[in-house]
Amino acid sequence: MTDPRCAEAPASAGPAPAGAAVATPLLRPLGPLFAAALLAGCSSGPDPCADQSESCLAVQIEAGEAAAKTAQVDRVRALFAVNSGPRRERAFKSPAGAESTTAALPIAFPLLLGPQGGSVKLDVIAELRQTPALLGSGSESVGPGEHKRLVIRLSTDVSNLPVAGPPARRDAGLVLIPGTSPASALLYGGLDADGQPRGDSWEYRSAAGGFFPITGNAPALRVPTLCADAAGQRVLSIQGAGPQAQPLADLWQYAGGVWSPLPTLRGPSPPRLRASCAVIKEPQGLMRDLLILFGGQESAMGPQLNDLLFMPMPAGPTFAQSMVLPPAPLRTARLLADASGTYLVGLESGTASPLKLWRLDTTALKWVELPADAATAPSRRTGFATAIDTQSAKIYVFGGRTEAGALQRDLTAYSLAEQRWSPVTTTQQPSAREGAAMVALDGTLLLVGGEGMQAGAPALVSDSWKLTGTDWAPL
């Protein structure tokens, strides 16, 4: 008997070309639900939508004839939107990141659409070393309680890529690129769906309203520590977490669209991961700017550090321990700086207080807690995104995960002039998530990625949002 996963469209429909999609109803369940099934050829296997009472679309990704003969891939990205909503992503990697032929296809997975169903648009990009190698797309409408199957065959023609944006990630670095007008931002690194570090870089250009990949020499894969150096017209990458969360010791700069190492500068020893950095301009009347680094860890299981290190700029050559009195022990500390001052947002350990905000007093050499009403401050959470907007003189906090494990999607602003928190009310907003990246650009906010929930399981989100005026809008 022919496996219905391998059944073609009805004969009257004619053969489907590579890059096209075939949709057929699922006639019978074949087994329990699999979050993703990697199928060997067309041998018998489970129906991803079996035993589901809600509407479900079983997506099967295959290689077209030409692609099956020649293509090699190490990642398959399935990007989908339901009812014209925000785009999401499922990603599948070759074992241990190794290259493989398309013999690893087909890939099958379910899209659960709730009791009412909906219309799905799906684009599939198969990549080799982050370069598109195969492409396919398809769409299907699924009625209430209905199960359908959508087969997408990939072709080698990638001349009309449907997506010009970064793959899904969490814990990426996102920072303003100094000297750009209209403003641009650099997105670098982060963690993929398997918890492995990424090494790709992208520029978001406000004038074009989109992301553009950066090619050429680049730092190694990592969860980075990034900060903008306005005087040097560059972005600095200070150490960070590499594969297996091992601390990396190198320092890099991004300037003029190019990454280059900084071998004459030395970071802290031992190196640190998940620290936070900023460049402050001529503090206390000094004639040199200072690169400062707060906290972080010396190993993935090590304690959260609470100290402040500094390095004179631009020549360094290394960090020294500052005499600044540390605040109370913090978790998820975020360092922010602009012409008005240097600020720290974090969750104070051992208390029940909401997020707190401090300002660095460079004369008294201590962190001064800023006034806040606990009733309006962001609730206790980790994994939040934060940004400082010079035009509005506000610090923003978005999302994160509460200590009870609930993902958040709220946006709260702290007015530095009024010294108070207030919620930002919008007609639409990004989905609840943690590990997103956020930056302020010319009075707007840009939010990228993070990890939310899909069908009851953690899943990376691939969408990006922009807050202009009083409302969020997806890119």
CSV table of C-alpha atoms in Angstrom, one decimal:
chain,number,residue,atom,x,y,z
A,1,MET,CA,0.0,0.0,0.0
A,2,THR,CA,1.3,3.5,-0.8
A,3,ASP,CA,2.2,5.6,2.2
A,4,PRO,CA,-0.1,8.6,2.1
A,5,ARG,CA,2.8,10.8,3.1
A,6,CYS,CA,4.2,10.1,-0.3
A,7,ALA,CA,1.0,10.4,-2.3
A,8,GLU,CA,1.0,12.9,-5.2
A,9,ALA,CA,-1.7,15.3,-6.0
A,10,PRO,CA,-4.7,13.8,-7.9
A,11,ALA,CA,-3.8,12.9,-11.5
A,12,SER,CA,-6.0,15.7,-12.9
A,13,ALA,CA,-3.9,18.2,-11.2
A,14,GLY,CA,-0.8,17.3,-13.2
A,15,PRO,CA,2.7,16.9,-11.9
A,16,ALA,CA,4.0,19.5,-9.5
A,17,PRO,CA,7.1,21.4,-10.5
A,18,ALA,CA,10.1,21.8,-8.2
A,19,GLY,CA,9.6,24.7,-5.8
A,20,ALA,CA,5.8,24.3,-5.9
A,21,ALA,CA,3.4,22.9,-3.2
A,22,VAL,CA,0.9,20.1,-3.3
A,23,ALA,CA,-2.0,20.0,-0.7
A,24,THR,CA,-4.0,16.9,0.0
A,25,PRO,CA,-6.4,15.9,2.8
A,26,LEU,CA,-5.0,13.5,5.4
A,27,LEU,CA,-7.2,10.5,4.9
A,28,ARG,CA,-6.2,8.5,8.0
A,29,PRO,CA,-4.0,8.9,11.1
A,30,LEU,CA,-0.8,7.0,11.2
A,31,GLY,CA,0.5,7.4,14.7
A,32,PRO,CA,1.2,9.7,17.6
A,33,LEU,CA,2.0,13.4,17.3
A,34,PHE,CA,5.6,14.2,16.6
A,35,ALA,CA,6.9,17.8,17.1
A,36,ALA,CA,9.1,17.1,14.0
A,37,ALA,CA,9.6,13.9,12.1
A,38,LEU,CA,12.8,13.5,10.0
A,39,LEU,CA,11.6,10.9,7.5
A,40,ALA,CA,13.9,8.6,5.5
A,41,GLY,CA,12.7,8.7,2.0
A,42,CYS,CA,9.0,7.6,1.9
A,43,SER,CA,9.1,4.7,4.3
A,44,SER,CA,6.2,4.3,6.6
A,45,GLY,CA,6.1,6.8,9.4
A,46,PRO,CA,3.9,8.8,11.7
A,47,ASP,CA,1.4,11.4,10.6
A,48,PRO,CA,2.4,14.6,12.5
A,49,CYS,CA,-1.3,15.6,12.9
A,50,ALA,CA,-2.6,12.2,14.2
A,51,ASP,CA,-4.7,12.3,17.3
A,52,GLN,CA,-5.2,16.0,17.1
A,53,SER,CA,-8.8,17.2,17.6
A,54,GLU,CA,-8.0,20.8,16.5
A,55,SER,CA,-7.2,22.0,13.0
A,56,CYS,CA,-3.8,20.8,11.9
A,57,LEU,CA,-1.6,21.2,8.8
A,58,ALA,CA,1.0,18.5,8.3
A,59,VAL,CA,3.9,20.1,6.4
A,60,GLN,CA,6.3,17.9,4.4
A,61,ILE,CA,9.4,19.3,2.8
A,62,GLU,CA,11.0,17.4,-0.1
A,63,ALA,CA,13.8,18.0,-2.5
A,64,GLY,CA,12.9,18.4,-6.2
A,65,GLU,CA,14.6,16.2,-8.7
A,66,ALA,CA,17.4,18.5,-9.6
A,67,ALA,CA,18.0,19.5,-6.0
A,68,ALA,CA,18.1,15.9,-4.9
A,69,LYS,CA,21.0,15.2,-7.3
A,70,THR,CA,23.2,18.2,-6.4
A,71,ALA,CA,22.3,20.1,-3.3
A,72,GLN,CA,24.0,20.0,0.1
A,73,VAL,CA,22.4,21.7,3.1
A,74,ASP,CA,23.1,22.0,6.8
A,75,ARG,CA,19.9,23.9,7.9
A,76,VAL,CA,16.3,24.0,6.7
A,77,ARG,CA,14.3,27.1,7.7
A,78,ALA,CA,10.5,26.9,7.5
A,79,LEU,CA,9.0,30.4,7.9
A,80,PHE,CA,5.2,30.6,8.2
A,81,ALA,CA,2.4,33.0,9.0
A,82,VAL,CA,-1.1,32.2,10.0
A,83,ASN,CA,-4.0,34.4,8.9
A,84,SER,CA,-1.5,37.1,7.8
A,85,GLY,CA,-0.2,37.3,11.3
A,86,PRO,CA,3.5,37.6,12.5
A,87,ARG,CA,5.9,35.3,10.8
A,88,ARG,CA,7.3,32.4,12.8
A,89,GLU,CA,10.1,29.9,12.1
A,90,ARG,CA,10.9,26.2,12.6
A,91,ALA,CA,14.5,25.3,11.9
A,92,PHE,CA,16.1,21.9,11.3
A,93,LYS,CA,19.8,21.3,11.4
A,94,SER,CA,22.1,18.4,10.3
A,95,PRO,CA,23.5,16.4,13.2
A,96,ALA,CA,26.3,18.4,14.9
A,97,GLY,CA,26.0,21.0,12.3
A,98,ALA,CA,27.5,18.7,9.6
A,99,GLU,CA,26.7,19.2,6.0
A,100,SER,CA,24.4,16.6,4.4
A,101,THR,CA,22.9,15.9,1.1
A,102,THR,CA,19.2,16.2,0.5
A,103,ALA,CA,18.9,12.5,1.3
A,104,ALA,CA,18.0,13.8,4.8
A,105,LEU,CA,14.7,15.0,3.3
A,106,PRO,CA,11.8,14.8,3.6
A,107,ILE,CA,11.1,16.7,6.8
A,108,ALA,CA,7.6,16.6,8.3
A,109,PHE,CA,6.1,18.6,11.1
A,110,PRO,CA,2.7,19.8,12.3
A,111,LEU,CA,1.3,23.3,12.4
A,112,LEU,CA,-1.5,23.4,15.0
A,113,LEU,CA,-4.1,26.0,14.1
A,114,GLY,CA,-6.6,25.8,17.0
A,115,PRO,CA,-10.3,24.8,16.7
A,116,GLN,CA,-11.1,27.3,13.9
A,117,GLY,CA,-8.2,26.6,11.6
A,118,GLY,CA,-6.9,29.3,9.3
A,119,SER,CA,-4.9,30.2,6.2
A,120,VAL,CA,-1.2,29.4,6.2
A,121,LYS,CA,1.6,30.8,4.0
A,122,LEU,CA,4.9,29.0,4.3
A,123,ASP,CA,8.3,29.7,2.7
A,124,VAL,CA,11.2,27.2,3.1
A,125,ILE,CA,14.8,28.0,2.7
A,126,ALA,CA,17.5,25.3,2.8
A,127,GLU,CA,20.9,26.7,3.6
A,128,LEU,CA,24.6,25.7,3.4
A,129,ARG,CA,26.7,27.6,5.8
A,130,GLN,CA,24.0,30.3,6.1
A,131,THR,CA,23.8,30.7,2.3
A,132,PRO,CA,20.5,29.8,0.7
A,133,ALA,CA,20.8,26.7,-1.5
A,134,LEU,CA,17.2,25.6,-2.1
A,135,LEU,CA,13.9,27.4,-2.0
A,136,GLY,CA,10.2,26.4,-2.0
A,137,SER,CA,6.9,27.9,-0.9
A,138,GLY,CA,3.2,27.1,-0.5
A,139,SER,CA,-0.1,28.0,1.1
A,140,GLU,CA,-3.2,26.2,2.4
A,141,SER,CA,-6.4,27.0,4.2
A,142,VAL,CA,-7.6,24.6,6.9
A,143,GLY,CA,-11.1,24.5,8.1
A,144,PRO,CA,-12.4,23.9,11.7
A,145,GLY,CA,-11.2,20.6,13.0
A,146,GLU,CA,-9.7,19.7,9.6
A,147,HIS,CA,-6.4,18.0,8.9
A,148,LYS,CA,-4.6,18.6,5.7
A,149,ARG,CA,-1.1,17.9,4.2
A,150,LEU,CA,1.0,20.4,2.4
A,151,VAL,CA,4.0,19.1,0.4
A,152,ILE,CA,6.6,21.6,-0.5
A,153,ARG,CA,9.3,20.6,-3.1
A,154,LEU,CA,12.5,22.6,-3.0
A,155,SER,CA,14.3,23.8,-6.1
A,156,THR,CA,17.8,25.2,-6.7
A,157,ASP,CA,16.4,28.5,-8.0
A,158,VAL,CA,16.9,30.9,-5.1
A,159,SER,CA,16.8,34.1,-7.2
A,160,ASN,CA,13.5,35.3,-5.6
A,161,LEU,CA,14.0,34.8,-1.9
A,162,PRO,CA,10.8,35.7,0.0
A,163,VAL,CA,12.6,36.7,3.2
A,164,ALA,CA,15.3,39.3,3.6
A,165,GLY,CA,15.9,39.0,7.3
A,166,PRO,CA,17.9,37.2,10.0
A,167,PRO,CA,17.0,33.6,11.1
A,168,ALA,CA,15.3,33.2,14.5
A,169,ARG,CA,17.4,33.6,17.5
A,170,ARG,CA,17.5,34.6,21.2
A,171,ASP,CA,20.0,36.5,23.3
A,172,ALA,CA,21.5,38.3,20.3
A,173,GLY,CA,23.5,41.5,20.4
A,174,LEU,CA,21.7,44.5,18.9
A,175,VAL,CA,23.2,48.0,19.1
A,176,LEU,CA,23.1,51.4,17.3
A,177,ILE,CA,25.8,51.8,14.7
A,178,PRO,CA,27.4,55.3,15.6
A,179,GLY,CA,27.5,57.9,12.9
A,180,THR,CA,24.7,56.4,10.7
A,181,SER,CA,21.9,58.7,9.4
A,182,PRO,CA,19.2,57.6,9.1
A,183,ALA,CA,20.1,55.4,12.0
A,184,SER,CA,21.2,51.8,11.5
A,185,ALA,CA,21.7,49.0,14.0
A,186,LEU,CA,24.0,45.9,14.1
A,187,LEU,CA,22.5,42.5,15.0
A,188,TYR,CA,25.1,39.8,15.8
A,189,GLY,CA,25.2,36.3,17.2
A,190,GLY,CA,22.8,34.8,19.8
A,191,LEU,CA,21.4,31.2,20.2
A,192,ASP,CA,19.6,29.1,17.6
A,193,ALA,CA,16.7,26.7,18.2
A,194,ASP,CA,19.2,24.0,19.5
A,195,GLY,CA,20.8,26.4,22.0
A,196,GLN,CA,23.9,26.7,19.8
A,197,PRO,CA,25.6,30.0,19.2
A,198,ARG,CA,25.2,31.8,15.9
A,199,GLY,CA,27.9,33.8,14.1
A,200,ASP,CA,26.0,35.8,11.5
A,201,SER,CA,25.8,39.6,11.4
A,202,TRP,CA,23.0,41.8,10.0
A,203,GLU,CA,22.6,45.5,9.6
A,204,TYR,CA,19.1,47.0,10.1
A,205,ARG,CA,18.9,50.2,7.9
A,206,SER,CA,16.1,52.6,8.8
A,207,ALA,CA,16.2,54.2,5.4
A,208,ALA,CA,15.4,50.8,3.8
A,209,GLY,CA,13.2,49.4,6.6
A,210,GLY,CA,14.9,46.0,6.6
A,211,PHE,CA,17.9,43.8,7.4
A,212,PHE,CA,20.9,43.2,5.2
A,213,PRO,CA,23.5,40.4,5.8
A,214,ILE,CA,27.1,41.2,6.5
A,215,THR,CA,29.7,39.1,4.7
A,216,GLY,CA,33.4,38.7,5.1
A,217,ASN,CA,35.6,38.4,8.1
A,218,ALA,CA,33.7,38.0,11.4
A,219,PRO,CA,34.0,37.0,15.0
A,220,ALA,CA,33.4,33.4,16.0
A,221,LEU,CA,30.0,32.0,17.0
A,222,ARG,CA,28.9,33.5,20.3
A,223,VAL,CA,26.3,35.2,22.5
A,224,PRO,CA,28.0,38.6,22.4
A,225,THR,CA,28.6,41.6,24.6
A,226,LEU,CA,28.2,44.6,22.3
A,227,CYS,CA,28.3,48.4,22.8
A,228,ALA,CA,28.5,51.5,20.6
A,229,ASP,CA,31.6,53.7,20.6
A,230,ALA,CA,30.4,57.0,19.3
A,231,ALA,CA,33.9,58.7,19.3
A,232,GLY,CA,35.4,55.8,17.5
A,233,GLN,CA,32.4,55.5,15.0
A,234,ARG,CA,32.3,51.8,15.7
A,235,VAL,CA,30.6,48.9,17.6
A,236,LEU,CA,32.7,46.9,20.0
A,237,SER,CA,32.4,43.2,20.8
A,238,ILE,CA,33.9,42.3,24.1
A,239,GLN,CA,34.5,38.5,24.7
A,240,GLY,CA,31.2,36.6,25.1
A,241,ALA,CA,29.9,33.0,25.3
A,242,GLY,CA,31.0,30.5,22.6
A,243,PRO,CA,30.0,26.9,21.9
A,244,GLN,CA,29.2,24.9,25.1
A,245,ALA,CA,28.9,28.4,26.8
A,246,GLN,CA,32.7,28.6,27.0
A,247,PRO,CA,34.0,32.2,27.6
A,248,LEU,CA,35.8,33.7,24.6
A,249,ALA,CA,38.7,36.1,25.2
A,250,ASP,CA,38.8,38.1,21.9
A,251,LEU,CA,37.8,41.7,21.2
A,252,TRP,CA,36.5,42.9,17.8
A,253,GLN,CA,35.2,46.1,16.2
A,254,TYR,CA,32.6,46.7,13.5
A,255,ALA,CA,33.2,49.9,11.5
A,256,GLY,CA,32.4,50.9,7.9
A,257,GLY,CA,30.5,47.6,7.3
A,258,VAL,CA,33.5,45.5,8.2
A,259,TRP,CA,34.5,43.4,11.3
A,260,SER,CA,38.1,43.4,12.4
A,261,PRO,CA,39.9,42.0,15.4
A,262,LEU,CA,41.5,44.2,18.1
A,263,PRO,CA,44.6,42.3,19.0
A,264,THR,CA,46.2,45.2,20.9
A,265,LEU,CA,43.3,45.4,23.4
A,266,ARG,CA,42.9,42.8,26.1
A,267,GLY,CA,39.7,41.9,27.9
A,268,PRO,CA,39.3,40.8,31.5
A,269,SER,CA,41.1,37.7,32.6
A,270,PRO,CA,39.5,35.2,33.1
A,271,PRO,CA,37.3,36.2,30.2
A,272,ARG,CA,33.6,36.9,30.9
A,273,LEU,CA,30.3,35.8,29.3
A,274,ARG,CA,26.9,37.6,29.6
A,275,ALA,CA,28.5,40.8,30.8
A,276,SER,CA,27.2,44.2,29.8
A,277,CYS,CA,29.3,47.1,28.3
A,278,ALA,CA,29.0,50.8,27.4
A,279,VAL,CA,31.3,53.7,26.4
A,280,ILE,CA,30.9,56.8,28.5
A,281,LYS,CA,32.3,60.2,27.4
A,282,GLU,CA,35.0,61.8,29.4
A,283,PRO,CA,33.7,61.1,32.9
A,284,GLN,CA,34.8,63.5,35.7
A,285,GLY,CA,36.4,65.8,33.2
A,286,LEU,CA,38.8,63.2,31.9
A,287,MET,CA,40.2,63.9,28.4
A,288,ARG,CA,39.5,60.3,27.4
A,289,ASP,CA,36.4,58.2,27.1
A,290,LEU,CA,36.0,55.0,29.1
A,291,LEU,CA,34.9,51.6,28.0
A,292,ILE,CA,33.1,50.0,31.0
A,293,LEU,CA,32.1,46.4,31.6
A,294,PHE,CA,29.6,45.4,34.3
A,295,GLY,CA,29.2,42.0,35.8
A,296,GLY,CA,28.8,38.8,33.8
A,297,GLN,CA,30.1,35.3,34.7
A,298,GLU,CA,33.5,33.7,34.4
A,299,SER,CA,31.8,30.3,33.5
A,300,ALA,CA,28.3,29.2,32.6
A,301,MET,CA,27.8,27.8,36.2
A,302,GLY,CA,29.8,30.5,37.9
A,303,PRO,CA,28.3,33.2,40.2
A,304,GLN,CA,26.9,36.5,38.8
A,305,LEU,CA,29.6,39.1,39.2
A,306,ASN,CA,28.6,42.6,40.4
A,307,ASP,CA,31.7,44.7,39.7
A,308,LEU,CA,32.6,47.4,37.2
A,309,LEU,CA,35.7,47.3,35.1
A,310,PHE,CA,37.0,50.1,32.9
A,311,MET,CA,39.4,50.7,30.0
A,312,PRO,CA,40.6,54.1,28.7
A,313,MET,CA,39.8,54.6,25.1
A,314,PRO,CA,40.9,54.3,22.3
A,315,ALA,CA,44.2,52.7,23.1
A,316,GLY,CA,43.5,50.7,26.2
A,317,PRO,CA,45.3,48.3,26.4
A,318,THR,CA,43.4,46.4,29.1
A,319,PHE,CA,40.6,46.6,31.7
A,320,ALA,CA,41.2,47.6,35.3
A,321,GLN,CA,39.0,47.2,38.4
A,322,SER,CA,37.1,50.4,39.2
A,323,MET,CA,36.5,51.7,42.7
A,324,VAL,CA,32.8,52.1,42.1
A,325,LEU,CA,30.8,50.6,45.0
A,326,PRO,CA,28.6,47.8,43.6
A,327,PRO,CA,24.9,47.8,43.9
A,328,ALA,CA,23.1,44.9,45.6
A,329,PRO,CA,23.6,41.5,43.9
A,330,LEU,CA,21.8,41.5,40.5
A,331,ARG,CA,20.4,39.1,38.0
A,332,THR,CA,19.9,40.0,34.3
A,333,ALA,CA,21.8,43.3,34.6
A,334,ARG,CA,21.6,45.6,31.6
A,335,LEU,CA,24.0,48.5,31.2
A,336,LEU,CA,22.8,51.6,29.2
A,337,ALA,CA,24.5,54.9,28.5
A,338,ASP,CA,23.9,58.1,26.6
A,339,ALA,CA,24.8,61.8,27.0
A,340,SER,CA,22.6,62.1,30.1
A,341,GLY,CA,24.4,59.4,32.1
A,342,THR,CA,25.1,55.7,32.6
A,343,TYR,CA,22.3,53.5,33.9
A,344,LEU,CA,21.9,49.9,35.1
A,345,VAL,CA,18.6,48.0,35.0
A,346,GLY,CA,18.4,44.7,36.9
A,347,LEU,CA,16.6,42.3,39.2
A,348,GLU,CA,17.9,42.6,42.8
A,349,SER,CA,18.5,39.1,44.2
A,350,GLY,CA,17.1,38.1,47.6
A,351,THR,CA,14.2,40.5,47.5
A,352,ALA,CA,10.6,40.6,46.2
A,353,SER,CA,11.0,44.0,44.6
A,354,PRO,CA,10.3,44.7,40.9
A,355,LEU,CA,13.0,45.6,38.5
A,356,LYS,CA,15.2,48.5,39.7
A,357,LEU,CA,17.1,51.2,38.0
A,358,TRP,CA,20.4,52.8,39.0
A,359,ARG,CA,22.5,55.8,37.8
A,360,LEU,CA,26.3,55.8,38.0
A,361,ASP,CA,27.6,58.7,40.1
A,362,THR,CA,31.1,59.2,38.7
A,363,THR,CA,32.0,61.7,41.4
A,364,ALA,CA,30.9,59.7,44.4
A,365,LEU,CA,31.9,56.5,42.6
A,366,LYS,CA,28.7,54.6,43.4
A,367,TRP,CA,25.5,53.4,41.9
A,368,VAL,CA,22.5,55.6,43.0
A,369,GLU,CA,19.1,53.9,42.9
A,370,LEU,CA,16.6,56.1,41.0
A,371,PRO,CA,13.1,56.8,42.5
A,372,ALA,CA,10.3,54.5,41.3
A,373,ASP,CA,6.8,53.5,42.3
A,374,ALA,CA,6.8,49.7,42.8
A,375,ALA,CA,3.2,49.6,41.6
A,376,THR,CA,4.1,50.8,38.1
A,377,ALA,CA,7.7,49.4,37.8
A,378,PRO,CA,8.1,46.3,35.6
A,379,SER,CA,7.5,43.2,37.7
A,380,ARG,CA,10.3,40.8,38.7
A,381,ARG,CA,11.5,39.0,35.7
A,382,THR,CA,14.6,37.8,33.8
A,383,GLY,CA,15.3,37.7,30.1
A,384,PHE,CA,13.8,41.1,29.4
A,385,ALA,CA,14.9,43.5,26.6
A,386,THR,CA,15.9,47.1,27.4
A,387,ALA,CA,16.9,50.2,25.5
A,388,ILE,CA,17.5,53.9,26.1
A,389,ASP,CA,16.0,56.5,23.8
A,390,THR,CA,17.9,59.8,23.8
A,391,GLN,CA,15.1,61.7,22.0
A,392,SER,CA,12.4,61.0,24.6
A,393,ALA,CA,14.8,60.7,27.5
A,394,LYS,CA,13.2,57.3,28.4
A,395,ILE,CA,14.4,53.8,29.3
A,396,TYR,CA,12.3,51.0,28.0
A,397,VAL,CA,11.8,47.4,29.2
A,398,PHE,CA,10.0,44.8,27.2
A,399,GLY,CA,8.9,41.2,28.0
A,400,GLY,CA,10.9,38.6,29.8
A,401,ARG,CA,9.9,35.7,32.1
A,402,THR,CA,8.6,36.1,35.7
A,403,GLU,CA,9.9,34.0,38.5
A,404,ALA,CA,6.7,32.0,38.3
A,405,GLY,CA,7.7,31.1,34.7
A,406,ALA,CA,5.1,33.3,32.8
A,407,LEU,CA,6.3,34.9,29.6
A,408,GLN,CA,5.5,38.7,29.3
A,409,ARG,CA,4.7,41.0,26.4
A,410,ASP,CA,4.3,44.3,28.2
A,411,LEU,CA,6.3,47.5,27.4
A,412,THR,CA,7.1,49.9,30.2
A,413,ALA,CA,9.0,53.2,30.0
A,414,TYR,CA,10.9,55.1,32.7
A,415,SER,CA,11.0,58.9,32.2
A,416,LEU,CA,14.4,60.2,33.3
A,417,ALA,CA,12.9,63.7,33.5
A,418,GLU,CA,9.9,62.7,35.7
A,419,GLN,CA,11.7,59.8,37.4
A,420,ARG,CA,8.7,57.4,37.1
A,421,TRP,CA,7.7,54.2,35.3
A,422,SER,CA,4.6,54.1,33.2
A,423,PRO,CA,3.1,51.4,30.9
A,424,VAL,CA,3.1,52.0,27.1
A,425,THR,CA,-0.3,51.1,25.7
A,426,THR,CA,-0.5,50.0,22.1
A,427,THR,CA,-3.2,48.6,19.8
A,428,GLN,CA,-1.0,45.6,18.9
A,429,GLN,CA,2.1,44.2,20.4
A,430,PRO,CA,4.7,41.5,19.9
A,431,SER,CA,3.9,38.0,21.3
A,432,ALA,CA,5.1,37.2,24.8
A,433,ARG,CA,8.8,36.2,24.8
A,434,GLU,CA,12.2,36.3,26.6
A,435,GLY,CA,15.7,36.8,25.2
A,436,ALA,CA,14.6,39.4,22.7
A,437,ALA,CA,17.0,42.2,21.6
A,438,MET,CA,15.9,45.8,21.5
A,439,VAL,CA,17.5,49.2,20.5
A,440,ALA,CA,16.4,52.8,20.1
A,441,LEU,CA,16.8,54.3,16.6
A,442,ASP,CA,15.9,58.0,15.9
A,443,GLY,CA,13.0,58.0,18.4
A,444,THR,CA,11.7,54.5,17.5
A,445,LEU,CA,12.3,51.1,19.1
A,446,LEU,CA,13.4,48.0,17.2
A,447,LEU,CA,12.7,44.6,18.7
A,448,VAL,CA,14.2,41.4,17.3
A,449,GLY,CA,13.6,37.7,18.0
A,450,GLY,CA,13.5,36.0,21.3
A,451,GLU,CA,11.9,32.7,22.5
A,452,GLY,CA,8.1,32.3,23.1
A,453,MET,CA,5.7,29.4,23.2
A,454,GLN,CA,4.2,27.5,20.4
A,455,ALA,CA,1.8,24.5,20.8
A,456,GLY,CA,2.7,24.4,24.5
A,457,ALA,CA,6.5,24.1,23.9
A,458,PRO,CA,9.3,26.7,23.8
A,459,ALA,CA,10.0,28.0,20.3
A,460,LEU,CA,12.1,30.8,18.8
A,461,VAL,CA,10.2,33.7,17.1
A,462,SER,CA,11.6,35.1,13.9
A,463,ASP,CA,9.6,38.3,13.7
A,464,SER,CA,10.9,41.8,14.2
A,465,TRP,CA,8.8,44.8,15.4
A,466,LYS,CA,9.2,48.5,15.3
A,467,LEU,CA,7.5,51.0,17.8
A,468,THR,CA,6.9,54.3,16.1
A,469,GLY,CA,4.9,56.9,18.0
A,470,THR,CA,2.4,54.9,20.2
A,471,ASP,CA,2.1,51.6,18.3
A,472,TRP,CA,4.0,48.5,17.5
A,473,ALA,CA,4.1,47.3,13.8
A,474,PRO,CA,5.7,44.1,12.5
A,475,LEU,CA,8.5,44.6,9.9
